[in-house]
PDB file of C-alpha atoms and ligand atoms in Angstrom:
ATOM      1  CA  SER A 125       0.955  21.488  -4.795  1.00 68.00           C
ATOM      2  CA  TYR A 126       2.406  18.339  -5.831  1.00 91.00           C
ATOM      3  CA  VAL A 127       2.629  14.808  -4.125  1.00 97.00           C
ATOM      4  CA  PRO A 128       5.522  14.408  -1.849  1.00 97.00           C
ATOM      5  CA  SER A 129       8.180  11.751  -2.928  1.00 98.00           C
ATOM      6  CA  ILE A 130       9.760   9.349  -0.401  1.00 98.00           C
ATOM      7  CA  GLU A 131      13.248   7.923  -0.963  1.00 98.00           C
ATOM      8  CA  LEU A 132      13.301   4.147  -0.283  1.00 98.00           C
ATOM      9  CA  ASN A 133      16.340   2.316   1.256  1.00 98.00           C
ATOM     10  CA  ASP A 134      17.375   1.381  -2.239  1.00 98.00           C
ATOM     11  CA  GLY A 135      17.610   4.877  -3.588  1.00 98.00           C
ATOM     12  CA  HIS A 136      14.313   4.799  -5.716  1.00 98.00           C
ATOM     13  CA  HIS A 137      11.547   7.288  -4.976  1.00 98.00           C
ATOM     14  CA  ILE A 138       7.857   6.542  -4.411  1.00 98.00           C
ATOM     15  CA  PRO A 139       4.969   9.161  -4.538  1.00 98.00           C
ATOM     16  CA  GLN A 140       3.488   9.241  -0.972  1.00 98.00           C
ATOM     17  CA  LEU A 141      -0.092   9.440  -2.117  1.00 98.00           C
ATOM     18  CA  GLY A 142      -1.476   6.945  -4.608  1.00 98.00           C
ATOM     19  CA  PHE A 143      -4.593   5.019  -5.736  1.00 98.00           C
ATOM     20  CA  GLY A 144      -5.548   1.447  -4.527  1.00 98.00           C
ATOM     21  CA  VAL A 145      -7.684  -0.966  -6.661  1.00 98.00           C
ATOM     22  CA  PHE A 146      -8.635  -3.677  -4.244  1.00 97.00           C
ATOM     23  CA  LEU A 147     -12.257  -4.804  -4.911  1.00 95.00           C
ATOM     24  CA  VAL A 148     -12.365  -2.782  -8.156  1.00 95.00           C
ATOM     25  CA  ASP A 149     -14.292  -4.737 -10.573  1.00 96.00           C
ATOM     26  CA  PRO A 150     -11.942  -6.042 -13.412  1.00 96.00           C
ATOM     27  CA  GLU A 151     -14.556  -5.060 -15.976  1.00 96.00           C
ATOM     28  CA  GLN A 152     -14.443  -1.446 -14.680  1.00 98.00           C
ATOM     29  CA  THR A 153     -10.806  -1.236 -13.742  1.00 98.00           C
ATOM     30  CA  GLU A 154      -9.519   0.489 -16.929  1.00 98.00           C
ATOM     31  CA  ARG A 155     -12.259   3.256 -16.659  1.00 98.00           C
ATOM     32  CA  ILE A 156     -11.716   3.701 -12.880  1.00 98.00           C
ATOM     33  CA  VAL A 157      -7.916   3.827 -13.259  1.00 98.00           C
ATOM     34  CA  THR A 158      -8.213   6.268 -16.158  1.00 98.00           C
ATOM     35  CA  ASP A 159     -10.319   8.469 -14.009  1.00 98.00           C
ATOM     36  CA  ALA A 160      -7.625   8.256 -11.210  1.00 98.00           C
ATOM     37  CA  LEU A 161      -4.917   9.210 -13.614  1.00 98.00           C
ATOM     38  CA  GLU A 162      -6.803  12.189 -14.750  1.00 97.00           C
ATOM     39  CA  ALA A 163      -7.372  13.210 -11.293  1.00 97.00           C
ATOM     40  CA  GLY A 164      -3.645  13.344 -10.908  1.00 97.00           C
ATOM     41  CA  TYR A 165      -2.662  10.113  -9.245  1.00 98.00           C
ATOM     42  CA  ARG A 166       0.647   8.554 -10.665  1.00 98.00           C
ATOM     43  CA  HIS A 167       0.905   5.690  -8.084  1.00 98.00           C
ATOM     44  CA  ILE A 168      -1.293   2.715  -8.587  1.00 98.00           C
ATOM     45  CA  ASP A 169      -1.431  -0.197  -5.976  1.00 98.00           C
ATOM     46  CA  THR A 170      -2.669  -3.532  -7.517  1.00 98.00           C
ATOM     47  CA  ALA A 171      -2.199  -7.264  -6.744  1.00 98.00           C
ATOM     48  CA  ALA A 172      -2.320 -10.535  -8.687  1.00 98.00           C
ATOM     49  CA  ILE A 173      -5.289 -11.633  -6.431  1.00 98.00           C
ATOM     50  CA  TYR A 174      -7.307  -8.590  -7.306  1.00 98.00           C
ATOM     51  CA  GLY A 175      -7.772  -9.961 -10.768  1.00 97.00           C
ATOM     52  CA  ASN A 176      -7.463  -6.385 -12.372  1.00 98.00           C
ATOM     53  CA  GLU A 177      -3.903  -6.142 -13.551  1.00 98.00           C
ATOM     54  CA  GLU A 178      -4.988  -6.138 -17.154  1.00 98.00           C
ATOM     55  CA  GLY A 179      -7.378  -3.300 -16.696  1.00 98.00           C
ATOM     56  CA  VAL A 180      -4.700  -1.273 -14.815  1.00 98.00           C
ATOM     57  CA  GLY A 181      -2.195  -2.078 -17.685  1.00 98.00           C
ATOM     58  CA  ARG A 182      -4.839  -0.951 -20.291  1.00 98.00           C
ATOM     59  CA  ALA A 183      -5.336   2.368 -18.474  1.00 98.00           C
ATOM     60  CA  ILE A 184      -1.659   2.963 -18.246  1.00 98.00           C
ATOM     61  CA  ALA A 185      -1.162   2.333 -21.958  1.00 98.00           C
ATOM     62  CA  ALA A 186      -4.115   4.371 -23.018  1.00 98.00           C
ATOM     63  CA  SER A 187      -2.995   7.283 -20.865  1.00 98.00           C
ATOM     64  CA  GLY A 188       0.181   8.081 -22.740  1.00 96.00           C
ATOM     65  CA  ILE A 189       1.723   9.050 -19.424  1.00 98.00           C
ATOM     66  CA  PRO A 190       5.432   8.308 -19.717  1.00 98.00           C
ATOM     67  CA  ARG A 191       6.390   5.135 -17.827  1.00 98.00           C
ATOM     68  CA  ASP A 192       8.995   6.958 -15.653  1.00 97.00           C
ATOM     69  CA  GLU A 193       6.198   9.235 -14.332  1.00 98.00           C
ATOM     70  CA  LEU A 194       4.227   6.294 -13.087  1.00 98.00           C
ATOM     71  CA  PHE A 195       4.766   4.239  -9.992  1.00 98.00           C
ATOM     72  CA  ILE A 196       3.168   0.595 -10.357  1.00 99.00           C
ATOM     73  CA  THR A 197       2.951  -1.820  -7.371  1.00 99.00           C
ATOM     74  CA  THR A 198       1.700  -5.358  -7.577  1.00 98.00           C
ATOM     75  CA  LYS A 199       1.906  -8.241  -5.157  1.00 98.00           C
ATOM     76  CA  LEU A 200       2.666 -11.898  -5.153  1.00 98.00           C
ATOM     77  CA  TRP A 201      -0.230 -14.043  -4.080  1.00 98.00           C
ATOM     78  CA  ASN A 202       0.119 -16.656  -1.308  1.00 98.00           C
ATOM     79  CA  ASP A 203      -0.110 -19.667  -3.453  1.00 98.00           C
ATOM     80  CA  ALA A 204       2.793 -18.416  -5.556  1.00 98.00           C
ATOM     81  CA  GLN A 205       5.288 -18.412  -2.607  1.00 98.00           C
ATOM     82  CA  GLY A 206       8.444 -20.504  -3.335  1.00 98.00           C
ATOM     83  CA  THR A 207      11.291 -20.002  -5.808  1.00 98.00           C
ATOM     84  CA  GLN A 208      10.236 -21.009  -9.305  1.00 98.00           C
ATOM     85  CA  SER A 209       6.488 -20.070  -8.515  1.00 98.00           C
ATOM     86  CA  ALA A 210       7.646 -16.600  -7.633  1.00 99.00           C
ATOM     87  CA  PHE A 211       9.499 -16.257 -10.807  1.00 98.00           C
ATOM     88  CA  ASP A 212       6.502 -17.425 -12.680  1.00 98.00           C
ATOM     89  CA  ALA A 213       4.186 -15.090 -10.731  1.00 99.00           C
ATOM     90  CA  ILE A 214       6.088 -11.937 -11.643  1.00 99.00           C
ATOM     91  CA  ASP A 215       6.290 -12.894 -15.198  1.00 99.00           C
ATOM     92  CA  ALA A 216       2.492 -13.473 -15.276  1.00 98.00           C
ATOM     93  CA  SER A 217       1.860 -10.068 -13.546  1.00 99.00           C
ATOM     94  CA  LEU A 218       4.143  -8.133 -16.020  1.00 99.00           C
ATOM     95  CA  GLU A 219       2.426  -9.758 -18.882  1.00 98.00           C
ATOM     96  CA  LYS A 220      -1.081  -8.718 -17.661  1.00 98.00           C
ATOM     97  CA  LEU A 221       0.104  -5.273 -16.776  1.00 98.00           C
ATOM     98  CA  GLY A 222       1.959  -4.949 -20.150  1.00 98.00           C
ATOM     99  CA  LEU A 223       5.039  -3.688 -18.466  1.00 98.00           C
ATOM    100  CA  ASP A 224       8.788  -4.649 -18.394  1.00 98.00           C
ATOM    101  CA  SER A 225       9.021  -4.036 -14.766  1.00 98.00           C
ATOM    102  CA  VAL A 226       6.980  -2.965 -11.776  1.00 99.00           C
ATOM    103  CA  ASP A 227       8.266  -0.156  -9.490  1.00 99.00           C
ATOM    104  CA  LEU A 228       7.482  -2.299  -6.463  1.00 99.00           C
ATOM    105  CA  TYR A 229       6.690  -5.943  -5.978  1.00 99.00           C
ATOM    106  CA  LEU A 230       5.407  -7.194  -2.560  1.00 99.00           C
ATOM    107  CA  ILE A 231       4.857 -10.629  -0.939  1.00 99.00           C
ATOM    108  CA  HIS A 232       1.145 -10.156  -0.159  1.00 98.00           C
ATOM    109  CA  TRP A 233       1.005 -12.063   3.173  1.00 98.00           C
ATOM    110  CA  PRO A 234       3.638 -13.982   5.181  1.00 98.00           C
ATOM    111  CA  THR A 235       1.337 -17.012   5.486  1.00 98.00           C
ATOM    112  CA  PRO A 236       3.651 -18.454   8.245  1.00 98.00           C
ATOM    113  CA  GLN A 237       1.911 -21.886   8.169  1.00 97.00           C
ATOM    114  CA  ARG A 238       3.426 -22.272   4.618  1.00 97.00           C
ATOM    115  CA  ASP A 239       6.857 -21.534   5.988  1.00 98.00           C
ATOM    116  CA  LEU A 240       7.817 -20.267   2.587  1.00 98.00           C
ATOM    117  CA  TYR A 241       8.164 -16.521   3.108  1.00 98.00           C
ATOM    118  CA  ALA A 242      12.027 -16.486   3.701  1.00 98.00           C
ATOM    119  CA  GLU A 243      12.593 -18.601   0.541  1.00 98.00           C
ATOM    120  CA  THR A 244      10.305 -16.360  -1.398  1.00 98.00           C
ATOM    121  CA  TRP A 245      12.057 -13.269  -0.111  1.00 98.00           C
ATOM    122  CA  ARG A 246      15.359 -14.699  -1.598  1.00 98.00           C
ATOM    123  CA  ALA A 247      13.462 -15.165  -5.028  1.00 98.00           C
ATOM    124  CA  MET A 248      12.279 -11.519  -4.687  1.00 98.00           C
ATOM    125  CA  GLU A 249      16.039 -10.519  -4.349  1.00 98.00           C
ATOM    126  CA  ARG A 250      16.495 -12.287  -7.777  1.00 98.00           C
ATOM    127  CA  ILE A 251      13.530 -10.632  -9.239  1.00 98.00           C
ATOM    128  CA  LYS A 252      14.922  -7.269  -8.344  1.00 98.00           C
ATOM    129  CA  ALA A 253      18.444  -8.220  -9.607  1.00 98.00           C
ATOM    130  CA  ASP A 254      16.809  -9.326 -12.933  1.00 98.00           C
ATOM    131  CA  GLY A 255      15.299  -5.831 -13.334  1.00 98.00           C
ATOM    132  CA  LYS A 256      11.660  -7.109 -13.108  1.00 99.00           C
ATOM    133  CA  ALA A 257      10.908  -5.079  -9.977  1.00 99.00           C
ATOM    134  CA  ARG A 258      12.838  -1.953  -9.225  1.00 98.00           C
ATOM    135  CA  SER A 259      12.061  -2.156  -5.517  1.00 99.00           C
ATOM    136  CA  ILE A 260      10.872  -5.144  -3.491  1.00 99.00           C
ATOM    137  CA  GLY A 261       9.005  -5.399  -0.226  1.00 99.00           C
ATOM    138  CA  VAL A 262       6.537  -7.109   1.930  1.00 99.00           C
ATOM    139  CA  SER A 263       2.992  -6.738   3.119  1.00 99.00           C
ATOM    140  CA  ASN A 264       1.295  -7.775   6.304  1.00 98.00           C
ATOM    141  CA  PHE A 265       4.491  -8.813   7.880  1.00 98.00           C
ATOM    142  CA  LEU A 266       4.657  -8.515  11.598  1.00 98.00           C
ATOM    143  CA  ARG A 267       7.985  -7.896  13.553  1.00 98.00           C
ATOM    144  CA  PRO A 268       8.873 -11.618  13.768  1.00 98.00           C
ATOM    145  CA  HIS A 269       8.384 -12.099  10.065  1.00 98.00           C
ATOM    146  CA  LEU A 270      10.554  -9.012   9.195  1.00 98.00           C
ATOM    147  CA  GLU A 271      13.225 -10.212  11.618  1.00 98.00           C
ATOM    148  CA  ARG A 272      13.452 -13.595   9.982  1.00 98.00           C
ATOM    149  CA  ILE A 273      14.026 -12.160   6.449  1.00 98.00           C
ATOM    150  CA  LEU A 274      16.483  -9.658   7.830  1.00 98.00           C
ATOM    151  CA  ALA A 275      18.326 -12.540   9.261  1.00 98.00           C
ATOM    152  CA  GLU A 276      18.153 -14.884   6.297  1.00 97.00           C
ATOM    153  CA  SER A 277      18.788 -12.463   3.371  1.00 97.00           C
ATOM    154  CA  ASN A 278      21.033  -9.585   2.316  1.00 94.00           C
ATOM    155  CA  THR A 279      18.119  -7.279   1.447  1.00 98.00           C
ATOM    156  CA  VAL A 280      16.153  -5.119   3.709  1.00 98.00           C
ATOM    157  CA  PRO A 281      12.545  -4.767   2.448  1.00 98.00           C
ATOM    158  CA  ALA A 282      11.967  -1.275   1.038  1.00 99.00           C
ATOM    159  CA  ILE A 283       8.341  -1.403   2.252  1.00 99.00           C
ATOM    160  CA  ASP A 284       5.975  -3.162   4.594  1.00 99.00           C
ATOM    161  CA  GLN A 285       2.449  -2.579   3.568  1.00 98.00           C
ATOM    162  CA  ILE A 286       0.164  -3.101   6.558  1.00 99.00           C
ATOM    163  CA  GLU A 287      -3.324  -2.399   7.823  1.00 98.00           C
ATOM    164  CA  LEU A 288      -3.212   0.968   9.455  1.00 98.00           C
ATOM    165  CA  HIS A 289      -5.847   3.493  10.158  1.00 98.00           C
ATOM    166  CA  PRO A 290      -6.619   5.481  13.264  1.00 98.00           C
ATOM    167  CA  ALA A 291      -8.197   2.526  15.167  1.00 98.00           C
ATOM    168  CA  LEU A 292      -5.134   0.245  14.500  1.00 98.00           C
ATOM    169  CA  GLN A 293      -1.809   2.194  14.294  1.00 98.00           C
ATOM    170  CA  SER A 294       0.476  -0.756  15.228  1.00 98.00           C
ATOM    171  CA  ARG A 295       3.027   1.702  16.696  1.00 98.00           C
ATOM    172  CA  GLU A 296       5.595  -0.880  17.839  1.00 98.00           C
ATOM    173  CA  LEU A 297       5.711  -2.512  14.466  1.00 98.00           C
ATOM    174  CA  THR A 298       6.056   0.738  12.526  1.00 98.00           C
ATOM    175  CA  GLU A 299       8.778   1.971  15.009  1.00 98.00           C
ATOM    176  CA  PHE A 300      10.688  -1.279  14.484  1.00 98.00           C
ATOM    177  CA  ALA A 301      10.295  -1.193  10.722  1.00 98.00           C
ATOM    178  CA  ARG A 302      11.385   2.475  10.552  1.00 98.00           C
ATOM    179  CA  SER A 303      14.337   1.733  12.749  1.00 98.00           C
ATOM    180  CA  GLN A 304      15.445  -0.836  10.005  1.00 98.00           C
ATOM    181  CA  GLY A 305      14.863   1.651   7.062  1.00 98.00           C
ATOM    182  CA  ILE A 306      11.641   0.004   5.934  1.00 99.00           C
ATOM    183  CA  HIS A 307       8.873   2.525   5.000  1.00 99.00           C
ATOM    184  CA  ILE A 308       5.391   1.923   5.801  1.00 99.00           C
ATOM    185  CA  GLU A 309       2.454   1.815   3.515  1.00 99.00           C
ATOM    186  CA  ALA A 310      -0.905   1.878   5.114  1.00 99.00           C
ATOM    187  CA  TRP A 311      -3.611  -0.297   3.548  1.00 98.00           C
ATOM    188  CA  GLY A 312      -7.227   0.483   4.545  1.00 98.00           C
ATOM    189  CA  PRO A 313      -6.271   3.924   5.370  1.00 98.00           C
ATOM    190  CA  LEU A 314      -9.907   5.053   5.844  1.00 98.00           C
ATOM    191  CA  GLY A 315     -10.646   1.818   7.806  1.00 98.00           C
ATOM    192  CA  GLN A 316     -12.371   0.516   4.558  1.00 97.00           C
ATOM    193  CA  GLY A 317     -15.478   2.414   5.661  1.00 94.00           C
ATOM    194  CA  LYS A 318     -16.028  -0.492   8.263  1.00 95.00           C
ATOM    195  CA  TYR A 319     -16.394   1.653  11.190  1.00 96.00           C
ATOM    196  CA  PRO A 320     -17.775   5.205  11.822  1.00 96.00           C
ATOM    197  CA  LEU A 321     -14.236   6.952  11.500  1.00 98.00           C
ATOM    198  CA  PHE A 322     -15.642   9.956   9.844  1.00 98.00           C
ATOM    199  CA  ASP A 323     -18.049  10.522  12.767  1.00 98.00           C
ATOM    200  CA  GLU A 324     -15.228  10.640  15.411  1.00 98.00           C
ATOM    201  CA  PRO A 325     -15.280  14.102  16.952  1.00 98.00           C
ATOM    202  CA  ALA A 326     -11.385  14.380  16.585  1.00 98.00           C
ATOM    203  CA  VAL A 327     -11.689  13.815  12.869  1.00 98.00           C
ATOM    204  CA  VAL A 328     -14.678  16.037  12.332  1.00 98.00           C
ATOM    205  CA  ALA A 329     -12.981  18.948  14.353  1.00 98.00           C
ATOM    206  CA  ALA A 330      -9.642  18.591  12.372  1.00 98.00           C
ATOM    207  CA  ALA A 331     -11.671  18.562   9.102  1.00 98.00           C
ATOM    208  CA  GLU A 332     -13.845  21.720   9.925  1.00 98.00           C
ATOM    209  CA  ALA A 333     -10.708  23.735  11.213  1.00 98.00           C
ATOM    210  CA  HIS A 334      -9.330  23.413   7.699  1.00 98.00           C
ATOM    211  CA  GLY A 335     -12.415  23.529   5.473  1.00 98.00           C
ATOM    212  CA  LYS A 336     -11.901  19.912   4.495  1.00 98.00           C
ATOM    213  CA  THR A 337     -13.786  16.605   4.703  1.00 98.00           C
ATOM    214  CA  PRO A 338     -13.174  13.989   7.345  1.00 98.00           C
ATOM    215  CA  ALA A 339     -11.628  11.533   4.649  1.00 98.00           C
ATOM    216  CA  GLN A 340      -9.216  14.384   3.763  1.00 98.00           C
ATOM    217  CA  ALA A 341      -8.314  15.016   7.430  1.00 99.00           C
ATOM    218  CA  VAL A 342      -7.477  11.164   7.833  1.00 99.00           C
ATOM    219  CA  ILE A 343      -5.493  11.112   4.634  1.00 98.00           C
ATOM    220  CA  ARG A 344      -3.611  14.124   5.877  1.00 98.00           C
ATOM    221  CA  TRP A 345      -2.994  12.400   9.227  1.00 98.00           C
ATOM    222  CA  HIS A 346      -1.361   9.532   7.359  1.00 98.00           C
ATOM    223  CA  LEU A 347       0.917  11.784   5.260  1.00 98.00           C
ATOM    224  CA  GLN A 348       2.105  13.818   8.321  1.00 98.00           C
ATOM    225  CA  HIS A 349       3.021  10.475  10.090  1.00 98.00           C
ATOM    226  CA  GLY A 350       5.077   9.584   6.990  1.00 98.00           C
ATOM    227  CA  ASN A 351       2.870   6.788   5.812  1.00 98.00           C
ATOM    228  CA  ILE A 352       2.509   6.075   2.098  1.00 99.00           C
ATOM    229  CA  VAL A 353      -1.252   5.866   1.325  1.00 98.00           C
ATOM    230  CA  PHE A 354      -3.498   4.869  -1.662  1.00 98.00           C
ATOM    231  CA  PRO A 355      -7.131   5.298  -0.646  1.00 98.00           C
ATOM    232  CA  LYS A 356      -9.573   3.555  -2.934  1.00 97.00           C
ATOM    233  CA  SER A 357     -12.796   4.842  -4.531  1.00 97.00           C
ATOM    234  CA  ASN A 358     -14.676   4.026  -7.546  1.00 96.00           C
ATOM    235  CA  ASN A 359     -16.111   7.530  -7.663  1.00 96.00           C
ATOM    236  CA  ALA A 360     -14.378  10.327  -9.553  1.00 97.00           C
ATOM    237  CA  GLY A 361     -15.452  12.999  -7.089  1.00 98.00           C
ATOM    238  CA  ARG A 362     -14.061  11.074  -4.109  1.00 98.00           C
ATOM    239  CA  MET A 363     -10.919  10.358  -6.056  1.00 98.00           C
ATOM    240  CA  ALA A 364     -10.405  13.995  -6.530  1.00 98.00           C
ATOM    241  CA  GLU A 365     -11.358  14.727  -2.954  1.00 98.00           C
ATOM    242  CA  ASN A 366      -8.871  12.233  -1.683  1.00 98.00           C
ATOM    243  CA  PHE A 367      -6.084  13.758  -3.801  1.00 98.00           C
ATOM    244  CA  ASP A 368      -6.842  17.297  -2.691  1.00 98.00           C
ATOM    245  CA  VAL A 369      -4.841  16.950   0.624  1.00 98.00           C
ATOM    246  CA  LEU A 370      -1.647  18.781  -0.208  1.00 97.00           C
ATOM    247  CA  ASP A 371      -2.639  22.311   0.748  1.00 97.00           C
ATOM    248  CA  PHE A 372      -3.139  22.163   4.462  1.00 98.00           C
ATOM    249  CA  THR A 373      -1.389  20.921   7.538  1.00 98.00           C
ATOM    250  CA  LEU A 374      -3.067  19.440  10.851  1.00 98.00           C
ATOM    251  CA  THR A 375      -1.755  21.070  14.024  1.00 98.00           C
ATOM    252  CA  SER A 376       0.012  18.811  16.563  1.00 98.00           C
ATOM    253  CA  ASP A 377      -3.165  18.938  18.724  1.00 98.00           C
ATOM    254  CA  GLU A 378      -5.314  17.782  15.692  1.00 98.00           C
ATOM    255  CA  MET A 379      -2.758  14.987  15.074  1.00 98.00           C
ATOM    256  CA  ALA A 380      -2.879  13.971  18.690  1.00 98.00           C
ATOM    257  CA  GLY A 381      -6.600  13.898  18.753  1.00 98.00           C
ATOM    258  CA  ILE A 382      -6.638  11.426  15.832  1.00 98.00           C
ATOM    259  CA  ASP A 383      -3.683   9.498  17.400  1.00 98.00           C
ATOM    260  CA  ALA A 384      -6.051   9.058  20.487  1.00 98.00           C
ATOM    261  CA  LEU A 385      -8.427   6.864  18.406  1.00 98.00           C
ATOM    262  CA  GLU A 386      -6.071   3.852  18.598  1.00 98.00           C
ATOM    263  CA  ARG A 387      -8.038   0.816  19.949  1.00 97.00           C
ATOM    264  CA  GLY A 388      -6.267  -2.143  18.323  1.00 97.00           C
ATOM    265  CA  GLN A 389      -9.274  -2.758  15.997  1.00 97.00           C
ATOM    266  CA  ARG A 390      -8.480  -4.777  12.697  1.00 97.00           C
ATOM    267  CA  VAL A 391     -10.881  -4.510   9.804  1.00 97.00           C
ATOM    268  CA  GLY A 392      -8.867  -7.286   7.977  1.00 97.00           C
ATOM    269  CA  SER A 393      -7.292 -10.592   8.663  1.00 97.00           C
ATOM    270  CA  HIS A 394      -4.563 -11.226  11.220  1.00 97.00           C
ATOM    271  CA  PRO A 395      -1.197 -11.751   9.478  1.00 98.00           C
ATOM    272  CA  ASP A 396      -0.423 -14.846  11.629  1.00 97.00           C
ATOM    273  CA  GLU A 397      -3.696 -16.480  10.912  1.00 95.00           C
ATOM    274  CA  PHE A 398      -4.328 -15.590   7.118  1.00 94.00           C
ATOM    275  CA  ASN A 399      -3.323 -18.307   4.836  1.00 88.00           C
TER     276      ASN A 399
HETATM  277  P1  NAD B 621      -9.820   2.346   2.203  1.00 74.47           P
HETATM  278  O1  NAD B 621      -9.544   2.575   3.650  1.00 74.47           O
HETATM  279  O2  NAD B 621      -9.045   3.131   1.195  1.00 74.47           O
HETATM  280  O3  NAD B 621     -11.449   2.499   2.064  1.00 74.47           O
HETATM  281  C1  NAD B 621     -11.980   2.414   0.795  1.00 74.47           C
HETATM  282  C2  NAD B 621     -13.443   2.821   1.125  1.00 74.47           C
HETATM  283  O4  NAD B 621     -13.573   4.098   1.676  1.00 74.47           O
HETATM  284  C3  NAD B 621     -14.187   2.943  -0.392  1.00 74.47           C
HETATM  285  O5  NAD B 621     -14.667   1.718  -0.801  1.00 74.47           O
HETATM  286  C4  NAD B 621     -15.242   3.934   0.081  1.00 74.47           C
HETATM  287  O6  NAD B 621     -16.352   3.197   0.516  1.00 74.47           O
HETATM  288  C5  NAD B 621     -14.678   4.756   1.131  1.00 74.47           C
HETATM  289  N1  NAD B 621     -14.202   5.997   0.787  1.00 74.47           N
HETATM  290  C6  NAD B 621     -13.147   6.327  -0.021  1.00 74.47           C
HETATM  291  N2  NAD B 621     -12.970   7.657  -0.201  1.00 74.47           N
HETATM  292  C7  NAD B 621     -13.841   8.223   0.623  1.00 74.47           C
HETATM  293  C8  NAD B 621     -14.226   9.564   0.830  1.00 74.47           C
HETATM  294  N3  NAD B 621     -13.617  10.518   0.482  1.00 74.47           N
HETATM  295  N4  NAD B 621     -15.334   9.845   1.698  1.00 74.47           N
HETATM  296  C9  NAD B 621     -16.138   8.867   2.112  1.00 74.47           C
HETATM  297  N5  NAD B 621     -15.806   7.543   1.961  1.00 74.47           N
HETATM  298  C10 NAD B 621     -14.804   7.197   1.058  1.00 74.47           C
HETATM  299  O7  NAD B 621      -9.552   0.637   1.979  1.00 74.47           O
HETATM  300  P2  NAD B 621      -8.934  -0.195   0.899  1.00 74.47           P
HETATM  301  O8  NAD B 621      -9.345   0.029  -0.474  1.00 74.47           O
HETATM  302  O9  NAD B 621      -9.040  -1.549   1.447  1.00 74.47           O
HETATM  303  O10 NAD B 621      -7.470   0.197   1.114  1.00 74.47           O
HETATM  304  C11 NAD B 621      -6.714   1.041   0.095  1.00 74.47           C
HETATM  305  C12 NAD B 621      -5.783   0.201  -0.758  1.00 74.47           C
HETATM  306  O11 NAD B 621      -4.969  -0.626   0.078  1.00 74.47           O
HETATM  307  C13 NAD B 621      -6.585  -0.903  -1.557  1.00 74.47           C
HETATM  308  O12 NAD B 621      -7.339  -0.408  -2.653  1.00 74.47           O
HETATM  309  C14 NAD B 621      -5.390  -1.809  -1.974  1.00 74.47           C
HETATM  310  O13 NAD B 621      -4.720  -1.282  -2.926  1.00 74.47           O
HETATM  311  C15 NAD B 621      -4.679  -1.853  -0.670  1.00 74.47           C
HETATM  312  N6  NAD B 621      -4.984  -3.022   0.244  1.00 74.47           N
HETATM  313  C16 NAD B 621      -3.842  -3.930   0.583  1.00 74.47           C
HETATM  314  C17 NAD B 621      -4.107  -5.096   1.331  1.00 74.47           C
HETATM  315  C18 NAD B 621      -3.035  -5.998   1.618  1.00 74.47           C
HETATM  316  O14 NAD B 621      -3.360  -7.008   2.221  1.00 74.47           O
HETATM  317  N7  NAD B 621      -1.831  -5.710   1.263  1.00 74.47           N
HETATM  318  C19 NAD B 621      -5.423  -5.154   1.993  1.00 74.47           C
HETATM  319  C20 NAD B 621      -6.389  -4.274   1.671  1.00 74.47           C
HETATM  320  C21 NAD B 621      -6.160  -3.185   0.792  1.00 74.47           C
END
């Protein structure tokens, strides 16, 4: 079985299942991303603020995997919002990654107090036009933030990467985004291990019915909802486990059981408050 590919609103394609490197120690990133590439992942999600773009770049270079078989995302940190600072930020990220372009470049947070995200989005349009990012999108944007950039630019974001897991499904936001042609990436897809998701009876039952682990059942739930996901693990066994989710399908009852775990519970910051 192979990883499904999703067509974005600009015609480019993204592997629906990838590997995230938030909190991966920069000193260990090359080894951990090398393990992930060996496990079969071809989509890596990093960010300038993670401090590990060099390690990602070294793993890519050492892998020998053709560039066009990889999908690499990075993100513009909050202090780089603005026009010239955004141009400088993508150049710095490309230098660290050792790449001519990323597949996806995201504004990491809207930081509405700065009131710079609309201007930054117009800089992102230039970054795409210059070929430094094949696709551009946003992260942690709520509906009002999306509506503002839709009104003030000519480009619909390809992606909104938001906190999304069974206890925080943000259904109104995801429905609005999808209605505009914006695909949803789910960060913290396993709830970052911050609440006992894997003990939930609905998750355990779905996993047992298919001879899978609770983590695999939750990743499958995301994929069947159309979410793009990149669970993180430093452990090669769990990397392989999280990738081994392409050979079973949850029933509609199993999906509904996990859907019912919604309780508006964030594990990360609120996008209107984070600066
Ligand atoms: P996650 O939900 O992927 O949880 C990761 C944790 O879950 C691991 O540290 C591990 O403790 C546990 N885990 C992983 N696989 C497991 C398994 N098979 N069994 C049991 N436990 C397992 O959280 P995340 O890393 O925060 O999110 C994934 C990616 O999303 C990040 O690495 C990063 O790329 C991205 N992200 C983006 C933002 C943003 O603001 N845009 C914020 C956080 C994360």
